[in-house]
Short mmCIF file of C-alpha atoms in Angstrom, two decimals:
data_model
loop_
_atom_site.label_atom_id
_atom_site.label_comp_id
_atom_site.label_asym_id
_atom_site.label_seq_id
_atom_site.Cartn_x
_atom_site.Cartn_y
_atom_site.Cartn_z
CA MET I 1 59.32 -31.92 -136.65
CA HIS I 2 62.48 -33.87 -136.87
CA VAL I 3 66.06 -33.07 -139.68
CA LEU I 4 67.69 -36.35 -138.83
CA PRO I 5 70.36 -34.46 -138.70
CA PRO I 6 69.60 -31.10 -139.29
CA GLN I 7 72.85 -28.74 -141.00
CA ASN I 8 73.30 -25.36 -140.33
CA PRO I 9 69.95 -24.64 -139.44
CA ASP I 10 68.78 -21.25 -139.53
CA ILE I 11 65.81 -19.83 -136.78
CA THR I 12 64.87 -17.19 -136.30
CA ILE I 13 61.90 -14.87 -134.91
CA THR I 14 60.43 -11.96 -136.65
CA ASP I 15 57.06 -10.36 -136.13
CA ASN I 16 55.80 -13.36 -133.89
CA VAL I 17 56.30 -15.33 -136.41
CA LEU I 18 58.62 -18.83 -135.76
CA HIS I 19 60.70 -19.28 -139.03
CA PHE I 20 63.08 -22.78 -139.10
CA ARG I 21 65.40 -23.30 -142.24
CA ALA I 22 67.28 -26.36 -142.67
CA GLN I 23 68.85 -29.77 -144.70
CA GLY I 24 68.74 -33.35 -143.30
CA HIS I 25 67.67 -36.24 -143.94
CA GLY I 26 63.77 -37.00 -143.14
CA ALA I 27 60.53 -37.54 -144.50
CA LYS I 28 61.43 -36.48 -148.12
CA GLY I 29 65.40 -38.14 -148.14
CA ASP I 30 68.76 -35.98 -147.94
CA ASN I 31 66.67 -32.36 -148.61
CA ILE I 32 66.03 -28.95 -147.81
CA TYR I 33 63.86 -28.56 -144.75
CA GLU I 34 61.50 -25.32 -143.33
CA PHE I 35 58.83 -24.17 -142.12
CA GLU I 36 57.10 -21.63 -140.53
CA ILE I 37 55.01 -20.84 -136.84
CA GLU I 38 52.88 -17.59 -136.00
CA PHE I 39 52.34 -18.04 -132.42
CA LEU I 40 48.85 -16.64 -130.87
CA GLU I 41 50.54 -14.28 -128.49
CA PRO I 42 53.65 -12.57 -128.08
CA VAL I 43 57.10 -14.11 -127.26
CA GLU I 44 60.52 -13.67 -126.95
CA PRO I 45 62.14 -12.90 -130.04
CA LYS I 46 65.54 -15.10 -129.21
CA PRO I 47 65.02 -19.07 -129.42
CA VAL I 48 67.21 -21.20 -127.99
CA CYS I 49 68.36 -23.84 -129.98
CA ARG I 50 69.69 -27.23 -128.11
CA MET I 51 70.91 -29.85 -131.40
CA THR I 52 71.71 -33.89 -130.46
CA GLN I 53 73.20 -36.39 -133.03
CA ARG I 54 68.79 -37.26 -132.71
CA GLN I 55 66.91 -34.20 -133.05
CA LEU I 56 66.97 -30.36 -133.22
CA ASN I 57 65.07 -29.09 -129.61
CA ILE I 58 63.83 -25.65 -129.91
CA THR I 59 62.56 -23.64 -127.08
CA VAL I 60 60.52 -20.29 -127.24
CA GLN I 61 60.00 -18.59 -124.33
CA LYS I 62 56.69 -16.42 -124.13
CA LYS I 63 56.87 -12.28 -122.91
CA GLU I 64 54.53 -13.29 -120.62
CA SER I 65 52.99 -15.83 -117.98
CA ASN I 66 50.38 -16.98 -118.97
CA TRP I 67 47.65 -19.74 -120.49
CA TRP I 68 47.75 -20.19 -123.90
CA GLU I 69 43.28 -21.10 -125.54
CA ARG I 70 46.80 -23.14 -128.59
CA LEU I 71 49.61 -22.64 -129.91
CA THR I 72 49.26 -21.33 -133.63
CA LYS I 73 47.30 -18.11 -134.53
CA GLN I 74 45.34 -20.10 -136.81
CA GLU I 75 42.66 -21.95 -135.22
CA LYS I 76 43.94 -25.45 -137.80
CA ARG I 77 47.05 -27.00 -136.19
CA PRO I 78 49.86 -27.23 -138.92
CA LEU I 79 49.45 -30.99 -140.12
CA PHE I 80 53.79 -31.60 -139.48
CA LEU I 81 52.44 -30.02 -135.96
CA ALA I 82 52.56 -32.21 -132.66
CA PRO I 83 52.16 -32.39 -129.25
CA ASP I 84 54.78 -34.11 -127.36
CA PHE I 85 52.73 -35.41 -124.58
CA ASP I 86 55.95 -36.67 -122.47
CA ARG I 87 56.23 -32.76 -121.45
CA TRP I 88 52.94 -31.87 -121.51
CA LEU I 89 51.18 -29.56 -119.29
CA ASP I 90 47.92 -28.33 -118.42
CA GLU I 91 46.23 -25.79 -116.29
CA SER I 92 45.15 -27.32 -113.57
CA ASP I 93 48.79 -29.89 -113.37
CA ALA I 94 50.58 -26.33 -113.04
CA GLU I 95 47.65 -25.33 -110.74
CA MET I 96 48.76 -28.47 -108.62
CA GLU I 97 52.82 -28.07 -108.75
CA LEU I 98 52.59 -24.30 -107.67
CA LYS I 99 50.48 -25.44 -104.71
CA GLU I 100 52.77 -27.93 -103.91
CA LYS I 101 55.83 -26.19 -104.04
CA GLU I 102 53.68 -23.53 -101.68
CA GLU I 103 53.13 -26.23 -99.15
CA GLU I 104 57.07 -26.90 -99.40
CA LYS I 105 57.96 -23.67 -98.49
CA ILE I 106 55.29 -23.43 -95.62
CA ASN I 107 56.39 -26.44 -93.64
CA LYS I 108 60.60 -25.22 -94.54
CA MET I 109 59.33 -22.14 -92.68
CA LYS I 110 57.70 -24.43 -90.19
CA ILE I 111 60.51 -26.21 -89.82
CA GLU I 112 63.24 -23.85 -89.52
CA SER I 113 60.76 -21.87 -86.78
CA ARG I 114 60.28 -24.57 -84.47
CA VAL I 115 64.52 -24.86 -84.04
CA PRO I 116 64.91 -22.11 -81.18
CA LYS I 117 67.60 -19.61 -82.24
CA ASP I 118 70.68 -18.81 -80.18
CA PRO I 119 70.30 -16.19 -78.45
CA PHE I 120 73.88 -15.45 -78.27
CA ARG I 121 75.19 -15.96 -81.58
CA HIS I 122 76.01 -12.58 -82.41
CA LEU I 123 78.25 -13.12 -79.05
CA LYS I 124 79.59 -15.51 -79.85
CA LYS I 125 80.58 -14.71 -83.08
CA GLY I 126 81.61 -10.82 -82.18
CA TYR I 127 84.34 -13.34 -80.17
CA LEU I 128 85.72 -15.53 -82.19
CA ILE I 129 86.47 -12.10 -84.48
CA MET I 130 88.38 -10.56 -81.66
CA TYR I 131 89.84 -14.29 -81.33
CA ASN I 132 91.30 -13.86 -84.71
CA LEU I 133 92.17 -10.05 -84.35
CA VAL I 134 94.24 -10.65 -80.91
CA GLN I 135 96.18 -13.48 -82.67
CA PHE I 136 96.75 -12.16 -85.78
CA LEU I 137 97.91 -8.69 -84.82
CA GLY I 138 99.93 -10.68 -82.42
CA PHE I 139 101.74 -13.00 -84.53
CA SER I 140 102.19 -10.56 -86.87
CA TRP I 141 104.08 -8.26 -84.30
CA ILE I 142 106.55 -11.77 -83.96
CA PHE I 143 106.72 -12.09 -88.13
CA VAL I 144 107.67 -8.15 -88.73
CA ASN I 145 109.97 -7.60 -85.92
CA MET I 146 111.86 -10.51 -86.83
CA THR I 147 111.97 -9.82 -90.48
CA VAL I 148 112.53 -6.10 -89.55
CA ARG I 149 115.81 -7.68 -87.06
CA LEU I 150 116.89 -9.96 -89.42
CA PHE I 151 117.69 -8.17 -92.52
CA ILE I 152 118.88 -5.49 -89.71
CA LEU I 153 121.55 -7.56 -87.59
CA GLY I 154 122.30 -10.50 -90.11
CA LYS I 155 122.77 -13.62 -88.77
CA ASP I 156 123.63 -11.91 -85.22
CA SER I 157 119.72 -11.39 -84.70
CA PHE I 158 119.03 -15.59 -84.43
CA TYR I 159 120.87 -15.75 -80.76
CA ASP I 160 119.14 -13.06 -79.28
CA THR I 161 115.07 -14.09 -80.95
CA PHE I 162 113.97 -15.49 -77.26
CA HIS I 163 114.89 -12.72 -75.07
CA THR I 164 112.98 -10.16 -77.96
CA ILE I 165 110.53 -12.69 -79.13
CA SER I 166 108.85 -14.87 -76.65
CA ASP I 167 106.94 -12.03 -74.66
CA MET I 168 105.03 -12.39 -77.94
CA MET I 169 105.36 -15.65 -78.17
CA TYR I 170 104.26 -16.77 -74.72
CA PHE I 171 101.21 -14.43 -74.53
CA CYS I 172 99.52 -16.07 -78.05
CA GLN I 173 100.56 -19.70 -77.65
CA THR I 174 99.11 -19.23 -73.62
CA LEU I 175 95.54 -17.41 -75.78
CA ALA I 176 95.85 -20.43 -78.19
CA LEU I 177 94.55 -23.31 -75.76
CA MET I 178 90.72 -20.85 -76.06
CA GLU I 179 91.08 -23.01 -79.28
CA ILE I 180 90.93 -26.05 -77.54
CA MET I 181 87.62 -24.86 -75.13
CA ASN I 182 86.10 -23.99 -78.61
CA SER I 183 86.05 -26.49 -80.24
CA LEU I 184 85.30 -29.02 -76.57
CA ILE I 185 82.03 -26.09 -76.12
CA GLY I 186 81.31 -26.28 -80.03
CA LEU I 187 81.89 -22.57 -80.12
CA VAL I 188 83.71 -24.09 -83.79
CA ARG I 189 83.34 -27.06 -85.48
CA SER I 190 86.95 -27.83 -85.95
CA PRO I 191 88.55 -31.19 -84.73
CA LEU I 192 89.36 -31.71 -81.89
CA ILE I 193 92.72 -34.20 -82.23
CA PRO I 194 94.57 -31.81 -84.34
CA SER I 195 94.08 -28.61 -82.54
CA VAL I 196 95.06 -30.27 -79.27
CA VAL I 197 98.41 -31.67 -81.02
CA GLN I 198 99.52 -28.57 -82.52
CA ILE I 199 98.61 -26.59 -79.83
CA PHE I 200 100.34 -28.80 -76.72
CA GLY I 201 103.20 -29.78 -78.84
CA ARG I 202 104.21 -26.26 -79.17
CA ASN I 203 103.47 -25.05 -75.73
CA PHE I 204 105.50 -28.00 -74.22
CA VAL I 205 108.69 -26.76 -76.78
CA LEU I 206 108.06 -23.33 -75.42
CA PHE I 207 107.44 -23.80 -72.28
CA VAL I 208 109.21 -26.67 -71.01
CA ILE I 209 112.24 -26.82 -73.61
CA LEU I 210 113.36 -23.31 -74.34
CA GLY I 211 111.80 -21.44 -70.66
CA THR I 212 113.62 -23.59 -68.51
CA LEU I 213 116.69 -23.65 -70.88
CA GLU I 214 119.09 -20.91 -70.53
CA GLU I 215 121.57 -22.91 -72.52
CA MET I 216 118.65 -23.61 -75.53
CA GLN I 217 117.43 -19.90 -75.31
CA SER I 218 120.71 -18.45 -77.12
CA LYS I 219 120.61 -20.99 -80.07
CA PRO I 220 120.04 -20.39 -83.44
CA VAL I 221 117.18 -22.98 -83.95
CA VAL I 222 114.92 -20.78 -82.30
CA PHE I 223 114.51 -17.84 -85.12
CA PHE I 224 113.41 -21.15 -87.09
CA ILE I 225 110.69 -22.62 -84.40
CA PHE I 226 109.45 -18.93 -84.12
CA TYR I 227 109.36 -17.93 -88.21
CA PHE I 228 107.89 -21.22 -89.21
CA TRP I 229 105.33 -20.39 -86.61
CA SER I 230 104.35 -16.78 -87.25
CA ILE I 231 104.98 -17.60 -90.61
CA ILE I 232 101.93 -20.08 -90.55
CA GLU I 233 99.61 -18.24 -88.51
CA LEU I 234 99.14 -14.81 -90.91
CA PHE I 235 97.51 -17.00 -92.97
CA ARG I 236 95.42 -18.84 -90.74
CA TYR I 237 93.67 -16.54 -88.25
CA PRO I 238 93.33 -13.71 -91.23
CA TYR I 239 90.98 -16.72 -92.73
CA TYR I 240 89.11 -17.79 -90.25
CA MET I 241 88.28 -13.92 -88.65
CA LEU I 242 86.40 -13.73 -92.21
CA SER I 243 84.49 -16.94 -91.96
CA CYS I 244 83.37 -15.63 -88.73
CA ILE I 245 81.57 -12.56 -91.08
CA GLY I 246 81.09 -14.61 -94.61
CA ILE I 247 83.18 -13.89 -96.71
CA GLU I 248 86.05 -15.58 -98.50
CA TRP I 249 88.66 -14.26 -100.14
CA LYS I 250 90.19 -16.86 -102.61
CA PRO I 251 94.10 -15.63 -102.77
CA LEU I 252 93.80 -16.28 -98.99
CA THR I 253 91.73 -19.42 -99.43
CA TRP I 254 94.65 -20.48 -101.19
CA LEU I 255 97.03 -19.54 -99.15
CA ARG I 256 95.28 -21.09 -95.85
CA TYR I 257 95.27 -24.42 -97.00
CA THR I 258 98.69 -23.74 -99.50
CA ALA I 259 101.56 -22.53 -97.12
CA TRP I 260 101.23 -25.10 -94.77
CA ILE I 261 102.87 -27.89 -97.39
CA PRO I 262 106.31 -26.56 -96.95
CA LEU I 263 106.86 -25.14 -93.57
CA TYR I 264 104.57 -27.92 -91.64
CA PRO I 265 107.15 -29.99 -92.28
CA LEU I 266 109.81 -27.43 -91.60
CA GLY I 267 108.49 -26.16 -88.36
CA GLY I 268 108.24 -29.80 -86.28
CA LEU I 269 111.65 -30.33 -88.28
CA ALA I 270 112.37 -27.51 -86.47
CA GLU I 271 111.14 -28.39 -83.35
CA ALA I 272 112.80 -32.00 -83.63
CA VAL I 273 116.48 -30.52 -83.41
CA CYS I 274 115.65 -28.02 -80.82
CA ILE I 275 114.84 -31.14 -78.56
CA VAL I 276 117.33 -33.20 -80.42
CA GLN I 277 119.60 -30.17 -79.28
CA SER I 278 118.31 -30.19 -75.15
CA ILE I 279 118.93 -33.85 -74.51
CA PRO I 280 122.25 -33.68 -73.81
CA ILE I 281 121.76 -30.43 -71.82
CA PHE I 282 118.70 -32.43 -69.31
CA SER I 283 121.35 -35.36 -68.98
CA GLU I 284 123.71 -32.85 -67.81
CA THR I 285 121.69 -30.98 -65.55
CA GLY I 286 119.03 -33.90 -64.36
CA LYS I 287 116.24 -31.55 -64.86
CA PHE I 288 112.49 -32.68 -64.65
CA SER I 289 114.26 -36.47 -63.82
CA LEU I 290 112.78 -38.67 -60.99
CA GLY I 291 115.51 -40.20 -59.38
CA LEU I 292 115.38 -42.81 -55.99
CA PRO I 293 114.28 -42.53 -53.38
CA ASN I 294 110.79 -41.48 -54.05
CA PRO I 295 107.15 -42.61 -53.82
CA LEU I 296 107.05 -44.06 -57.26
CA ASN I 297 110.57 -45.83 -56.31
CA VAL I 298 111.05 -45.92 -59.88
CA THR I 299 114.02 -43.94 -61.56
CA ILE I 300 112.66 -41.74 -64.70
CA GLN I 301 115.45 -39.53 -66.05
CA PHE I 302 113.04 -37.24 -68.52
CA PRO I 303 115.42 -37.76 -71.76
CA PHE I 304 114.34 -40.93 -72.20
CA VAL I 305 110.93 -38.97 -72.04
CA LEU I 306 111.96 -36.61 -75.04
CA GLN I 307 113.22 -39.44 -77.06
CA ILE I 308 109.99 -41.26 -76.38
CA TYR I 309 108.37 -37.51 -77.34
CA LEU I 310 110.49 -37.37 -80.51
CA ILE I 311 108.88 -40.48 -81.76
CA ALA I 312 105.45 -39.39 -80.72
CA LEU I 313 106.20 -35.05 -82.86
CA PHE I 314 106.72 -36.83 -85.75
CA LEU I 315 103.11 -38.74 -84.77
CA GLY I 316 101.28 -35.48 -84.16
CA VAL I 317 102.78 -34.78 -87.90
CA PHE I 318 101.49 -37.13 -89.84
CA VAL I 319 98.11 -36.24 -87.90
CA ASN I 320 98.12 -33.19 -89.02
CA PHE I 321 99.45 -32.85 -92.23
CA ARG I 322 96.77 -35.68 -92.97
CA HIS I 323 94.04 -33.12 -91.37
CA LEU I 324 95.05 -30.37 -93.32
CA TYR I 325 95.20 -32.24 -96.89
CA LYS I 326 92.15 -33.64 -96.15
CA GLN I 327 90.90 -29.52 -95.19
CA ARG I 328 93.10 -28.78 -98.82
CA LYS I 329 90.77 -31.31 -100.60
CA GLN I 330 87.69 -30.46 -99.46
CA HIS I 331 88.00 -26.82 -100.05
CA LEU I 332 90.99 -26.78 -102.99
CA GLY I 333 90.02 -29.93 -105.24
CA PRO I 334 87.14 -30.04 -108.07
CA LYS I 335 83.79 -29.90 -106.98
CA LYS I 336 81.84 -32.72 -107.09
CA ARG I 337 78.22 -32.00 -110.33
CA LYS I 338 75.76 -33.31 -108.47
CA MET I 339 73.73 -36.20 -110.54
CA LYS I 340 70.97 -35.18 -112.05
#
């Protein structure tokens, strides 16, 4: 029965009887329309109603999922009641639909059984968990150590950061080379290029600039480089570690894909300052420069290489920034609804 449009419908089910009463415009004009339907077998006492501009849909759930000979208890169908053949489903149709679902489920199981299971999957997962745990503990030690020294010594802690922290930073950044290997052999789905850019960029500053120039090791910029690196990893490695065991902690996910927004550019800026400060020292000492005579018969000044690297550094920051922004949209952006 259609009431166009219904106003304040009163719909209840008591003693297995559906009671309907509403005011609207129908066959009798603007009037009050009401009816009762006593169902053949027991139904749930709470109907679900959905009202639109054109009609009112009432859904009544059976208490037991079985087939009825008819809808109402009385054998003769009420005159106002007509079947909706668009939704009509007889017993043979339902059996066919159930059979198709069972066949689809069986086919899916067959396909899954054909895919060979990786016998080393638990070993790989254990390795990734241990790797991320060790890196998290290493960078946590760096962060806590630097923070405590900053509170105790103040600005004086800037000048001996390298001598205090370098051994642990050497260990963590050397171990980070495994991330490139993990991506190459398919242990993780991380893209290769951003990993290579970040790891080789950091190791170039750590091993080539700071590790070979004693004059640079007492610069305050070392503190900021190490501090920004460690803060970023405090969120990244525990996020990956929990992902390995299928756990997502939303605050950590938000920090993982948000903290890099200020920290990554600041870390890149600190690395650039470090390189700029090292150029005069390399010019004066001639370290890593290639002079004549040599087999190539060319002169290569390392300070010039560093100037070229500065350009590559900012390009690398842009590449990783773009990659991280896409990841942030994927994990924290609004979910797209699937069209039905």
